[in-house]
Structures are given as C-alpha cells and as structure tokens.
C-alpha cells in the first residue's frame, strides 16, 4: 500500500492558528534530515533542544525558533527514528517548515501513515490504531474514554484470552489426532463442548456490549412521534435547550423533520422532531407524515409522546400498538395540567415547566446503553470488530453442533476452531489484507 523505507513528514497538529504547532518527521533519515536544517548541529535522544530551523538546507535564514526532540528507534510513536519540531502555531510557518524538511529529503506523509507505521512496526495492534482515530474523532468525554480504553489494549487483552483458550483446545484435539489409538484421550468430547459453550458465552456478552459501544462511538438516532399538538416540538426544544422548532397551538405545525444533536450523559443523540400523525389535511402535511413514519422506521429509539391532559385518542392507541415491538420510551407531556389520561407506564414530563425533562434524559441514556456499569466497560464499539466476533462465534457454534451430532472426526471440529482463531487474528491485525489496512487508515487525517 505504502512504501515504508523512506522518511515522511507532516504537520501533526490541527489546522489553524494556535500557540504551538508540531511538525513530525519519521523514518530512517529523520535525524539526519532534521540536523541538516537546524542551527544546532546535533540532537540528543529524548532531549528537548531549543534552536532555529532554516528555510532550506544550506541557507542561513531561519523560519522560526523551535524546540526539537529526537526519539530514536525503536522507542518512538512509529517505532522508527522520529523528530518532532515544536514551532509557533502559524499555518504559514508550519508549512514552510514542512517544505524545508521535504527539500532536505523527506516526503509528505499520507493520512494515517504515522499510525500505519506504528502498526507495521508492531508498536500497536490494529485495534489500537483504530482507537487512535476514534480518540481523535471523539466528540464527547464518554467517546474519548471508550476509545482510550481500546488504545490501552482492553479489547486486545480480552481477545488474547479467548484466543489462548481456543489454542489450548486446538492443541489437545491435534494431540488426539496425532495419537489416534488413544482416541479422545487428550480431551473428552463432552469437555470440548463445555469449553466451546463457555467461549461462546464470553463472545455473547462482548457482542451485547457491542451495540452499546457502537451507540457510544457513533451516537444514536431518537425520533419523537405523536399525534398533533401533544407538545413534540416543545419537548424537542426543552431537550435541545433553545427554541429550535416552531411551536404553536395549531395542530399540524411541524411539517418537516427537524434534527439537532444533543449530548446526553456523553452520548451523541441525533434528536428528530416530526410532523404530528393524523389524517393529513393537505399535500405538505401528507409528505410530513410520511417522512415522520420513515424516520421512525430507522430510529434506534422512538419517543412516543402523549398528552396527559387529554384522554387517549385513537391515534394514540394506534401509535402505541405500532411501536410496541420497538425500543421506545412513552412520555406523558403537559404534566403541569390536570391529568385526564391514564397512561400509567408513561414518564410524566412538562415541556413548559421543564419538570421531568432531567428524568427523561436519564431514561434515554439508560434505554440506549443499559445501566452505568457499561460506561467504562464497553470494549467493542467498532462494526469491523463486531462482524469478526460474530463470525468467530458462528464457527464455534458450528463446531459445537458437529460435536453434539456425534461421531464427527476431530478434523472437522478443528477446522472450525482454526477459522474462529483467524477471526481473532484479523481483529487485532495479526492477519490483514492491504484492503483492510487501506480502509482503516484512510479515515485518519494527515499527520496522525
Ligand atoms: N401546558 C402545557 N402546554 C404545552 C406543553 N407542551 C406543549 N404545550 C403547548 O401545546 C401546544 C402544541 O405544542 P407543540 O410543541 O407545537 O406540539 P407538537 O406536538 O409539536 O404539534 P405538531 O407540530 O402540530 O404536531 C402549544 O400551544 C404548546 O405551548 C406542556 O408541557 N404544558
Ligand atoms: Mg411540532
């Protein structure tokens, strides 16, 4: 995909002006290239050196005063020689420095190339490389915490444990094959089954975390629905924190989908306000109602809103029936008024006074991600990981079925177990094609 024997350079800090900006150089010649440009003639390992950087090799004029640090291979981010130049954070200055470094023999890095080299040099595994991208992309503290846990290797450790257990099983089955006279002497079929069941249970709990992890990483779509005038837009505004959607006392006010992203206990929730559901009076409303229904279909969670100050209407009953199988929260709005409907399971709120809105936020977070215990434990958040672990589970299930069917030679069971192990390998990148690597690293920005 990339060549890795040359020396690369890029601005490592965000675009725009700032107090400091960092240019990173990595590769076999990083130190030689840097010293060709720096006023000081030598760099000491892991020592910050205050110096000037010249506009080009052999020039006497300088671009900026900087602090240069050399991280010798292999103890650097990429595992290669790395020199970091900390300059003033002006895009013009930083680009001039990158230009000078290129003139001195480096090439501009591609997106993710520093992290790719870290992966190829065995500094980090693939899960950790992906976690770097997630950490940089995190927009809530919770997303950052989950990404950091993966960077620290939580998922890698869990997969390593699973893989070791599987390897043990494979080894014993292979021994049975090598010494056929002894039959299943090295392990009883019953024990193989029990081991497989326990591995599958572990995978199941990791996969259950996966849905919650995905919601933490990618956010969730929550669609507000109800008949006209129950106060959907009012509640939407109360959750968003400002008057984003139009509210009037006329039924049929909202026609289009109105979307805002809100932070609820660290979850990025795309909240969608929709047109009230009823027999449409005109074309615009008809289109509004149909968009409302489509939005409801793709929601991770539906907020069904009732008007607590009125008896339940037939639209309410229809809506409750239509969403009964969905992940949903039923809300009884207008709790500031005398109660006239008995929707017992519904959460009472008042968009007008704000009563119950804090409860609703908590209920949303709970419904989407379970109880708080998850908040730091979710190890999987990435679709690629979920897919591979599902595949591994399917191979284990297949092996187990073969066992219970009886009289199946070890070879067949072994083949499935080996497949499952190669899924684990693929998660951490012990075995990955260029396509997979390319797909993962193209998400990065330059300099990472
Ligand atoms: N007393 C009281 N009135 C409310 C409350 N929430 C909304 N209202 C009023 O109910 C009316 C309808 O509110 P909207 O938020 O526009 O209702 P909607 O469900 O978005 O209506 P459509 O967009 O027409 O479907 C307005 O007059 C609001 O002021 C509440 O909690 N208490
Ligand atoms: Mg509305």
CSV table of C-alpha atoms and ligand atoms in Angstrom, one decimal:
chain,number,residue,atom,x,y,z
A,1,UNK,CA,0.0,0.0,0.0
A,2,UNK,CA,2.7,2.5,1.0
A,3,UNK,CA,6.4,2.2,0.9
A,4,UNK,CA,7.9,2.3,4.4
A,5,UNK,CA,11.6,2.7,3.8
A,6,UNK,CA,11.5,6.4,3.2
A,7,UNK,CA,11.2,9.3,5.6
A,8,UNK,CA,7.9,11.1,6.0
A,9,UNK,CA,6.9,14.5,7.3
A,10,UNK,CA,3.6,16.2,8.1
A,11,UNK,CA,2.1,18.8,10.4
A,12,UNK,CA,0.8,16.8,13.4
A,13,UNK,CA,-1.4,19.5,15.0
A,14,UNK,CA,-4.8,20.8,13.9
A,15,UNK,CA,-5.2,23.2,11.0
A,16,UNK,CA,-5.5,26.9,12.0
A,17,UNK,CA,-3.6,29.2,14.3
A,18,UNK,CA,-2.5,28.2,17.8
A,19,UNK,CA,0.2,28.8,20.4
A,20,UNK,CA,2.2,25.9,19.2
A,21,UNK,CA,2.2,23.6,16.1
A,22,UNK,CA,4.2,20.4,15.7
A,23,UNK,CA,5.8,19.0,12.6
A,24,UNK,CA,6.6,15.4,12.8
A,25,UNK,CA,9.3,13.5,10.8
A,26,UNK,CA,9.6,9.7,10.9
A,27,UNK,CA,11.9,7.3,9.1
A,28,UNK,CA,15.5,6.1,8.9
A,29,UNK,CA,16.8,9.6,7.9
A,30,UNK,CA,14.6,11.6,10.3
A,31,UNK,CA,17.5,12.7,12.4
A,32,UNK,CA,19.9,13.4,9.5
A,33,UNK,CA,17.3,15.4,7.7
A,34,UNK,CA,16.4,17.5,10.8
A,35,UNK,CA,20.0,18.3,11.6
A,36,UNK,CA,20.6,19.5,8.0
A,37,UNK,CA,18.0,22.2,8.7
A,38,UNK,CA,18.6,23.0,12.4
A,39,UNK,CA,21.0,25.6,13.6
A,40,UNK,CA,22.2,23.3,16.4
A,41,UNK,CA,24.4,20.6,14.9
A,42,UNK,CA,23.2,17.6,16.9
A,43,UNK,CA,20.2,16.3,18.8
A,44,UNK,CA,20.3,14.2,21.9
A,45,UNK,CA,17.9,11.3,22.4
A,46,UNK,CA,14.6,12.4,24.1
A,47,UNK,CA,16.0,15.8,25.0
A,48,UNK,CA,14.2,19.0,24.0
A,49,UNK,CA,16.6,21.3,22.2
A,50,UNK,CA,15.8,25.0,21.7
A,51,UNK,CA,17.1,26.0,18.3
A,52,UNK,CA,16.2,27.6,14.9
A,53,UNK,CA,15.1,26.0,11.7
A,54,UNK,CA,16.4,27.2,8.4
A,55,UNK,CA,14.3,27.9,5.4
A,56,UNK,CA,16.2,25.3,3.4
A,57,UNK,CA,19.3,23.1,3.7
A,58,UNK,CA,22.4,25.3,3.4
A,59,UNK,CA,20.5,28.6,3.9
A,60,UNK,CA,21.4,30.9,6.7
A,61,UNK,CA,18.0,32.5,7.1
A,62,UNK,CA,15.6,30.9,9.6
A,63,UNK,CA,11.8,30.3,9.6
A,64,UNK,CA,11.2,30.1,13.3
A,65,UNK,CA,12.6,29.4,16.7
A,66,UNK,CA,11.6,25.9,17.7
A,67,UNK,CA,12.1,23.1,20.1
A,68,UNK,CA,13.3,19.9,18.5
A,69,UNK,CA,13.1,16.4,20.1
A,70,UNK,CA,14.6,13.3,18.7
A,71,UNK,CA,13.0,9.9,19.7
A,72,UNK,CA,15.4,7.2,18.5
A,73,UNK,CA,14.1,4.0,17.0
A,74,UNK,CA,12.5,1.8,18.2
A,75,UNK,CA,11.2,3.8,21.2
A,76,UNK,CA,9.1,6.2,19.3
A,77,UNK,CA,5.5,6.5,18.2
A,78,UNK,CA,6.2,4.8,14.9
A,79,UNK,CA,9.0,2.6,16.0
A,80,UNK,CA,11.3,4.5,13.6
A,81,UNK,CA,13.5,7.5,14.3
A,82,UNK,CA,11.1,10.4,14.9
A,83,UNK,CA,12.0,14.0,15.2
A,84,UNK,CA,9.3,16.4,16.4
A,85,UNK,CA,9.7,20.1,15.8
A,86,UNK,CA,7.6,22.3,18.0
A,87,UNK,CA,7.2,25.7,16.4
A,88,UNK,CA,4.8,28.7,16.7
A,89,UNK,CA,1.4,27.5,15.6
A,90,UNK,CA,1.0,29.5,12.4
A,91,UNK,CA,-0.1,27.6,9.3
A,92,UNK,CA,2.4,29.6,7.2
A,93,UNK,CA,5.3,28.8,9.5
A,94,UNK,CA,4.4,25.2,9.8
A,95,UNK,CA,4.0,24.8,6.0
A,96,UNK,CA,7.4,26.5,5.5
A,97,UNK,CA,9.0,24.0,7.9
A,98,UNK,CA,7.4,21.0,6.1
A,99,UNK,CA,8.6,22.5,2.8
A,100,UNK,CA,12.1,22.7,4.2
A,101,UNK,CA,12.0,19.2,5.5
A,102,UNK,CA,10.9,17.9,2.1
A,103,UNK,CA,13.7,19.9,0.4
A,104,UNK,CA,16.1,18.1,2.8
A,105,UNK,CA,14.9,14.7,1.6
A,106,UNK,CA,11.6,13.7,3.3
A,107,UNK,CA,8.2,13.0,1.5
A,108,UNK,CA,4.8,14.3,2.6
A,109,UNK,CA,3.0,11.7,4.8
A,110,UNK,CA,-0.3,10.3,3.7
A,111,UNK,CA,-3.3,10.2,6.0
A,112,UNK,CA,-2.7,7.8,8.9
A,113,UNK,CA,0.8,6.9,7.7
A,114,UNK,CA,2.5,7.6,11.1
A,115,UNK,CA,0.0,5.3,12.8
A,116,UNK,CA,0.2,2.7,10.0
A,117,UNK,CA,4.0,2.6,10.5
A,118,UNK,CA,3.4,2.2,14.3
A,119,UNK,CA,1.2,-0.8,13.4
A,120,UNK,CA,3.6,-2.3,10.8
A,121,UNK,CA,6.5,-2.0,13.3
A,122,UNK,CA,4.5,-3.8,16.0
A,123,UNK,CA,4.2,-0.8,18.3
A,124,UNK,CA,0.4,-1.1,18.4
A,125,UNK,CA,-2.1,-3.6,17.1
A,126,UNK,CA,-4.9,-2.8,14.7
A,127,UNK,CA,-7.5,-2.3,17.4
A,128,UNK,CA,-5.2,0.3,19.0
A,129,UNK,CA,-4.6,2.0,15.6
A,130,UNK,CA,-8.3,2.3,15.1
A,131,UNK,CA,-8.6,3.6,18.7
A,132,UNK,CA,-6.2,6.4,17.8
A,133,UNK,CA,-8.6,7.6,15.1
A,134,UNK,CA,-11.6,7.2,17.4
A,135,UNK,CA,-9.9,9.1,20.2
A,136,UNK,CA,-9.1,12.0,17.8
A,137,UNK,CA,-12.6,11.9,16.4
A,138,UNK,CA,-14.3,11.7,19.9
A,139,UNK,CA,-16.8,14.5,20.4
A,140,UNK,CA,-17.9,13.6,24.0
A,141,UNK,CA,-15.8,12.6,27.0
A,142,UNK,CA,-17.5,9.2,27.1
A,143,UNK,CA,-16.5,8.5,23.5
A,144,UNK,CA,-13.0,9.5,24.4
A,145,UNK,CA,-12.9,7.2,27.4
A,146,UNK,CA,-14.1,4.2,25.4
A,147,UNK,CA,-11.5,4.9,22.7
A,148,UNK,CA,-8.8,5.3,25.2
A,149,UNK,CA,-9.7,2.0,26.9
A,150,UNK,CA,-9.2,0.4,23.4
A,151,UNK,CA,-5.9,2.3,23.0
A,152,UNK,CA,-4.7,0.9,26.3
A,153,UNK,CA,-5.5,-2.6,24.9
A,154,UNK,CA,-8.6,-3.7,26.8
A,155,UNK,CA,-10.2,-5.4,23.8
A,156,UNK,CA,-6.8,-6.8,22.7
A,157,UNK,CA,-6.4,-8.4,26.1
A,158,UNK,CA,-9.9,-9.9,26.1
A,159,UNK,CA,-9.3,-11.3,22.6
A,160,UNK,CA,-5.9,-12.6,23.6
A,161,UNK,CA,-7.6,-14.6,26.5
A,162,UNK,CA,-10.2,-16.1,24.2
A,163,UNK,CA,-7.6,-17.0,21.7
A,164,UNK,CA,-5.4,-18.7,24.3
A,165,UNK,CA,-8.3,-20.8,25.5
A,166,UNK,CA,-9.1,-21.7,21.9
A,167,UNK,CA,-5.4,-22.6,21.2
A,168,UNK,CA,-5.4,-24.9,24.2
A,169,UNK,CA,-8.4,-26.7,22.8
A,170,UNK,CA,-6.8,-26.9,19.3
A,171,UNK,CA,-3.6,-28.3,20.8
A,172,UNK,CA,-5.5,-31.0,22.7
A,173,UNK,CA,-7.6,-32.0,19.7
A,174,UNK,CA,-4.4,-32.1,17.5
A,175,UNK,CA,-2.8,-34.4,20.0
A,176,UNK,CA,-5.8,-36.7,19.8
A,177,UNK,CA,-5.3,-36.7,16.0
A,178,UNK,CA,-1.6,-37.4,16.2
A,179,UNK,CA,-2.1,-40.3,18.5
A,180,UNK,CA,-5.2,-41.9,17.0
A,181,UNK,CA,-5.0,-45.0,19.1
A,182,UNK,CA,-5.6,-43.1,22.2
A,183,UNK,CA,-8.8,-41.6,20.6
A,184,UNK,CA,-10.2,-38.7,22.6
A,185,UNK,CA,-7.7,-39.4,25.3
A,186,UNK,CA,-6.4,-35.9,25.5
A,187,UNK,CA,-9.8,-34.4,25.8
A,188,UNK,CA,-13.3,-35.8,26.1
A,189,UNK,CA,-15.9,-34.6,23.5
A,190,UNK,CA,-18.0,-33.6,26.4
A,191,UNK,CA,-15.3,-31.3,27.7
A,192,UNK,CA,-14.7,-29.8,24.2
A,193,UNK,CA,-18.4,-29.0,24.2
A,194,UNK,CA,-18.3,-27.3,27.6
A,195,UNK,CA,-15.2,-25.3,26.6
A,196,UNK,CA,-16.9,-24.1,23.5
A,197,UNK,CA,-20.1,-23.2,25.4
A,198,UNK,CA,-18.1,-21.0,27.8
A,199,UNK,CA,-16.2,-19.3,24.9
A,200,UNK,CA,-19.5,-18.6,23.2
A,201,UNK,CA,-21.0,-17.1,26.3
A,202,UNK,CA,-18.0,-14.8,26.6
A,203,UNK,CA,-18.4,-13.7,23.0
A,204,UNK,CA,-22.1,-13.2,23.5
A,205,UNK,CA,-21.5,-10.8,26.4
A,206,UNK,CA,-18.9,-8.9,24.4
A,207,UNK,CA,-21.3,-8.7,21.4
A,208,UNK,CA,-24.1,-7.4,23.7
A,209,UNK,CA,-21.6,-4.7,24.8
A,210,UNK,CA,-21.1,-4.1,21.1
A,211,UNK,CA,-24.4,-2.5,20.5
A,212,UNK,CA,-23.9,-0.1,23.4
A,213,UNK,CA,-20.4,0.5,22.4
A,214,UNK,CA,-21.5,1.4,18.8
A,215,UNK,CA,-24.0,3.8,20.2
A,216,UNK,CA,-21.3,5.4,22.3
A,217,UNK,CA,-19.0,5.7,19.4
A,218,UNK,CA,-21.4,6.6,16.6
A,219,UNK,CA,-24.3,8.1,18.5
A,220,UNK,CA,-27.9,7.2,18.3
A,221,UNK,CA,-31.0,8.5,16.4
A,222,UNK,CA,-34.0,9.2,18.6
A,223,UNK,CA,-37.2,10.1,16.8
A,224,UNK,CA,-40.1,11.9,18.5
A,225,UNK,CA,-43.5,10.9,17.5
A,226,UNK,CA,-47.1,11.5,18.5
A,227,UNK,CA,-50.4,13.0,17.3
A,228,UNK,CA,-50.5,16.8,16.6
A,229,UNK,CA,-50.3,19.2,19.5
A,230,UNK,CA,-49.2,16.8,22.2
A,231,UNK,CA,-46.1,19.0,22.5
A,232,UNK,CA,-43.4,17.2,20.5
A,233,UNK,CA,-41.7,20.3,19.3
A,234,UNK,CA,-42.0,21.9,22.8
A,235,UNK,CA,-40.3,18.9,24.3
A,236,UNK,CA,-37.7,18.8,21.5
A,237,UNK,CA,-36.8,22.4,22.3
A,238,UNK,CA,-36.7,21.6,26.0
A,239,UNK,CA,-34.2,18.8,25.3
A,240,UNK,CA,-32.1,20.8,22.8
A,241,UNK,CA,-32.0,23.8,25.1
A,242,UNK,CA,-33.3,26.5,22.8
A,243,UNK,CA,-36.2,27.3,20.6
A,244,UNK,CA,-35.1,25.4,17.6
A,245,UNK,CA,-38.5,24.1,16.3
A,246,UNK,CA,-41.6,26.2,15.8
A,247,UNK,CA,-44.3,25.7,18.5
A,248,UNK,CA,-47.9,27.0,18.1
A,249,UNK,CA,-51.3,26.0,19.5
A,250,UNK,CA,-52.4,25.0,16.0
A,251,UNK,CA,-52.4,21.2,15.3
A,252,UNK,CA,-50.2,20.3,12.3
A,253,UNK,CA,-47.5,23.0,12.9
A,254,UNK,CA,-44.4,20.8,12.2
A,255,UNK,CA,-44.2,19.5,8.7
A,256,UNK,CA,-40.6,18.7,8.1
A,257,UNK,CA,-38.1,16.7,10.1
A,258,UNK,CA,-36.1,18.9,12.5
A,259,UNK,CA,-32.8,17.4,13.7
A,260,UNK,CA,-30.4,18.5,16.4
A,261,UNK,CA,-27.6,16.6,18.0
A,262,UNK,CA,-27.6,16.7,21.8
A,263,UNK,CA,-25.2,15.4,24.4
A,264,UNK,CA,-27.0,13.1,26.9
A,265,UNK,CA,-24.7,11.8,29.6
A,266,UNK,CA,-21.9,11.6,27.0
A,267,UNK,CA,-24.0,10.0,24.2
A,268,UNK,CA,-24.3,12.0,21.0
A,269,UNK,CA,-28.0,11.7,20.3
A,270,UNK,CA,-29.5,12.9,17.0
A,271,UNK,CA,-32.9,14.0,18.1
A,272,UNK,CA,-35.5,14.2,15.4
A,273,UNK,CA,-38.8,16.2,15.7
A,274,UNK,CA,-41.5,15.1,13.3
A,275,UNK,CA,-44.9,16.1,12.0
A,276,UNK,CA,-47.9,15.0,14.2
A,277,UNK,CA,-49.6,11.8,13.0
A,278,UNK,CA,-53.1,12.2,11.7
A,279,UNK,CA,-55.2,12.1,8.5
A,280,UNK,CA,-53.3,14.8,6.5
A,281,UNK,CA,-55.2,18.0,5.5
A,282,UNK,CA,-53.0,18.9,2.6
A,283,UNK,CA,-50.1,17.8,0.4
A,284,UNK,CA,-47.4,19.3,2.6
A,285,UNK,CA,-48.8,17.7,5.7
A,286,UNK,CA,-49.1,14.4,3.9
A,287,UNK,CA,-45.5,14.5,2.9
A,288,UNK,CA,-44.6,15.5,6.5
A,289,UNK,CA,-46.5,12.5,7.9
A,290,UNK,CA,-44.8,10.1,5.5
A,291,UNK,CA,-41.3,11.5,6.4
A,292,UNK,CA,-42.3,11.1,10.1
A,293,UNK,CA,-43.1,7.4,9.6
A,294,UNK,CA,-39.9,6.8,7.6
A,295,UNK,CA,-37.8,8.5,10.3
A,296,UNK,CA,-39.5,6.3,12.9
A,297,UNK,CA,-38.5,3.2,11.0
A,298,UNK,CA,-34.8,3.9,11.1
A,299,UNK,CA,-34.6,5.2,14.7
A,300,UNK,CA,-32.5,3.5,17.3
A,301,UNK,CA,-35.2,4.5,19.8
A,302,UNK,CA,-38.6,6.1,19.5
A,303,UNK,CA,-40.0,8.7,21.9
A,304,UNK,CA,-43.8,8.2,21.9
A,305,UNK,CA,-45.4,11.4,23.2
A,306,UNK,CA,-48.9,11.5,24.7
A,307,UNK,CA,-50.8,14.5,26.0
A,308,UNK,CA,-51.5,13.7,29.7
A,309,UNK,CA,-54.1,16.4,30.0
A,310,UNK,CA,-56.5,14.8,27.4
A,311,UNK,CA,-58.0,11.3,27.2
A,312,UNK,CA,-56.1,9.0,24.9
A,313,UNK,CA,-57.2,9.4,21.3
A,314,UNK,CA,-57.4,6.6,18.7
A,315,UNK,CA,-54.2,7.9,17.1
A,316,UNK,CA,-52.5,7.4,20.4
A,317,UNK,CA,-53.7,3.8,20.7
A,318,UNK,CA,-52.6,3.1,17.1
A,319,UNK,CA,-49.2,4.6,17.8
A,320,UNK,CA,-48.7,2.6,21.0
A,321,UNK,CA,-49.6,-0.6,19.1
A,322,UNK,CA,-47.4,0.3,16.2
A,323,UNK,CA,-44.3,0.9,18.4
A,324,UNK,CA,-44.9,-1.9,20.9
A,325,UNK,CA,-42.1,-4.0,19.5
A,326,UNK,CA,-39.7,-1.2,19.2
A,327,UNK,CA,-37.1,0.2,21.6
A,328,UNK,CA,-39.2,3.1,22.9
A,329,UNK,CA,-39.9,5.4,25.8
A,330,UNK,CA,-43.5,6.6,26.3
A,331,UNK,CA,-43.8,10.1,27.6
A,332,UNK,CA,-46.9,11.8,29.0
A,333,UNK,CA,-46.4,15.5,28.4
A,334,UNK,CA,-48.2,18.5,29.9
A,335,UNK,CA,-47.9,17.2,33.5
A,336,UNK,CA,-48.4,20.8,34.7
A,337,UNK,CA,-52.1,20.4,33.7
A,338,UNK,CA,-54.8,18.3,35.4
A,339,UNK,CA,-54.4,14.7,34.4
A,340,UNK,CA,-57.1,13.2,32.1
A,341,UNK,CA,-55.4,10.1,30.6
A,342,UNK,CA,-54.1,7.1,32.4
A,343,UNK,CA,-51.0,6.1,30.6
A,344,UNK,CA,-49.5,4.5,33.6
A,345,UNK,CA,-46.2,3.3,32.2
A,346,UNK,CA,-45.6,6.7,30.6
A,347,UNK,CA,-43.0,9.1,32.0
A,348,UNK,CA,-44.7,12.3,33.1
A,349,UNK,CA,-43.0,15.5,31.8
A,350,UNK,CA,-43.9,19.1,31.2
A,351,UNK,CA,-42.1,20.8,28.3
A,352,UNK,CA,-43.4,24.1,29.6
A,353,UNK,CA,-42.1,23.9,33.1
A,354,UNK,CA,-39.2,21.5,32.5
A,355,UNK,CA,-40.5,19.1,35.1
A,356,UNK,CA,-39.4,15.5,34.4
A,357,UNK,CA,-37.0,16.5,31.5
A,358,UNK,CA,-34.0,15.5,33.5
A,359,UNK,CA,-35.6,12.2,34.2
A,360,UNK,CA,-36.3,11.8,30.5
A,361,UNK,CA,-32.6,12.4,29.7
A,362,UNK,CA,-31.5,9.7,32.2
A,363,UNK,CA,-34.1,7.3,30.8
A,364,UNK,CA,-32.8,7.9,27.3
A,365,UNK,CA,-29.2,7.1,28.3
A,366,UNK,CA,-30.4,4.0,30.2
A,367,UNK,CA,-32.5,2.8,27.3
A,368,UNK,CA,-29.7,3.2,24.8
A,369,UNK,CA,-26.8,1.9,26.7
A,370,UNK,CA,-28.1,0.0,29.8
A,371,UNK,CA,-27.0,0.9,33.3
A,372,UNK,CA,-24.0,2.9,34.2
A,373,UNK,CA,-21.8,-0.2,34.6
A,374,UNK,CA,-21.3,-0.2,30.9
A,375,UNK,CA,-19.9,3.3,30.8
A,376,UNK,CA,-16.3,2.3,31.2
A,377,UNK,CA,-16.6,-1.4,30.3
A,378,UNK,CA,-17.7,-1.4,26.7
A,379,UNK,CA,-14.7,-2.9,24.9
A,380,UNK,CA,-16.2,-3.1,21.4
A,381,UNK,CA,-17.5,-0.1,19.6
A,382,UNK,CA,-16.5,-0.8,16.0
A,383,UNK,CA,-18.5,-2.6,13.4
A,384,UNK,CA,-15.5,-4.3,12.0
A,385,UNK,CA,-14.8,-5.9,15.4
A,386,UNK,CA,-18.4,-6.9,15.9
A,387,UNK,CA,-18.6,-8.5,12.5
A,388,UNK,CA,-15.5,-10.6,13.1
A,389,UNK,CA,-16.5,-11.7,16.6
A,390,UNK,CA,-19.9,-12.7,15.2
A,391,UNK,CA,-18.1,-14.8,12.6
A,392,UNK,CA,-15.9,-16.4,15.3
A,393,UNK,CA,-19.0,-17.2,17.3
A,394,UNK,CA,-20.6,-18.8,14.3
A,395,UNK,CA,-17.6,-21.0,13.7
A,396,UNK,CA,-17.7,-22.1,17.4
A,397,UNK,CA,-21.4,-22.8,17.2
A,398,UNK,CA,-20.8,-24.9,14.1
A,399,UNK,CA,-18.1,-26.9,15.8
A,400,UNK,CA,-20.4,-27.4,18.8
A,401,UNK,CA,-23.2,-28.7,16.6
A,402,UNK,CA,-20.8,-31.1,14.9
A,403,UNK,CA,-19.8,-32.4,18.3
A,404,UNK,CA,-23.3,-32.9,19.5
A,405,UNK,CA,-24.3,-34.6,16.3
A,406,UNK,CA,-21.7,-37.2,17.4
A,407,UNK,CA,-19.1,-39.4,15.5
A,408,UNK,CA,-17.6,-36.3,13.9
A,409,UNK,CA,-13.8,-36.7,13.4
A,410,UNK,CA,-11.7,-34.1,15.2
A,411,UNK,CA,-10.6,-32.7,11.8
A,412,UNK,CA,-13.9,-31.1,11.3
A,413,UNK,CA,-14.1,-29.5,14.7
A,414,UNK,CA,-10.5,-28.4,14.3
A,415,UNK,CA,-11.2,-26.7,11.0
A,416,UNK,CA,-13.9,-24.6,12.7
A,417,UNK,CA,-11.8,-23.7,15.6
A,418,UNK,CA,-8.9,-22.6,13.3
A,419,UNK,CA,-11.4,-20.4,11.4
A,420,UNK,CA,-12.5,-18.8,14.7
A,421,UNK,CA,-8.9,-18.1,15.6
A,422,UNK,CA,-8.2,-16.4,12.3
A,423,UNK,CA,-11.2,-14.1,13.0
A,424,UNK,CA,-9.5,-13.1,16.3
A,425,UNK,CA,-6.2,-12.6,14.4
A,426,UNK,CA,-8.0,-10.3,12.0
A,427,UNK,CA,-9.4,-8.1,14.7
A,428,UNK,CA,-6.0,-7.3,16.2
A,429,UNK,CA,-4.4,-7.3,12.7
A,430,UNK,CA,-2.2,-10.3,13.1
A,431,UNK,CA,-3.5,-11.2,9.7
A,432,UNK,CA,-4.9,-8.4,7.5
A,433,UNK,CA,-5.0,-7.7,3.8
A,434,UNK,CA,-3.9,-4.4,2.2
A,435,UNK,CA,-7.5,-3.6,1.5
A,436,UNK,CA,-8.5,-3.8,5.2
A,437,UNK,CA,-5.5,-1.7,6.2
A,438,UNK,CA,-6.3,0.9,3.5
A,439,UNK,CA,-9.9,1.1,4.6
A,440,UNK,CA,-8.9,1.6,8.2
A,441,UNK,CA,-6.2,4.1,7.7
A,442,UNK,CA,-7.9,6.3,5.1
A,443,UNK,CA,-10.2,7.5,8.0
A,444,UNK,CA,-7.2,9.3,9.5
A,445,UNK,CA,-6.1,12.8,8.8
A,446,UNK,CA,-2.6,13.7,7.6
A,447,UNK,CA,-0.1,13.9,10.4
A,448,UNK,CA,-1.6,11.1,12.5
B,1,LIG,N1,-49.5,23.4,29.5
B,1,LIG,C1,-48.6,22.9,28.6
B,1,LIG,N2,-48.7,23.2,27.3
B,1,LIG,C2,-47.8,22.6,26.5
B,1,LIG,C3,-46.8,21.8,26.9
B,1,LIG,N3,-46.0,21.4,25.9
B,1,LIG,C4,-46.6,22.0,24.8
B,1,LIG,N4,-47.6,22.7,25.1
B,1,LIG,C5,-48.5,23.5,24.2
B,1,LIG,O1,-49.1,22.6,23.3
B,1,LIG,C6,-49.2,23.3,22.0
B,1,LIG,C7,-48.6,22.4,21.0
B,1,LIG,O2,-47.2,22.3,21.2
B,1,LIG,P1,-46.2,21.9,20.0
B,1,LIG,O3,-44.9,21.7,20.7
B,1,LIG,O4,-46.3,22.7,18.9
B,1,LIG,O5,-46.9,20.4,19.7
B,1,LIG,P2,-46.5,19.4,18.5
B,1,LIG,O6,-46.7,18.1,19.1
B,1,LIG,O7,-45.1,19.7,18.0
B,1,LIG,O8,-47.5,19.7,17.4
B,1,LIG,P3,-47.5,19.5,15.8
B,1,LIG,O9,-46.2,20.0,15.4
B,1,LIG,O10,-48.6,20.2,15.3
B,1,LIG,O11,-47.6,18.0,15.6
B,1,LIG,C8,-48.6,24.6,22.2
B,1,LIG,O12,-49.6,25.6,22.4
B,1,LIG,C9,-47.7,24.5,23.4
B,1,LIG,O13,-47.5,25.7,24.1
B,1,LIG,C10,-46.7,21.5,28.3
B,1,LIG,O14,-45.9,20.7,28.8
B,1,LIG,N5,-47.7,22.0,29.1
B,2,LIG,MG1,-44.4,20.2,16.2
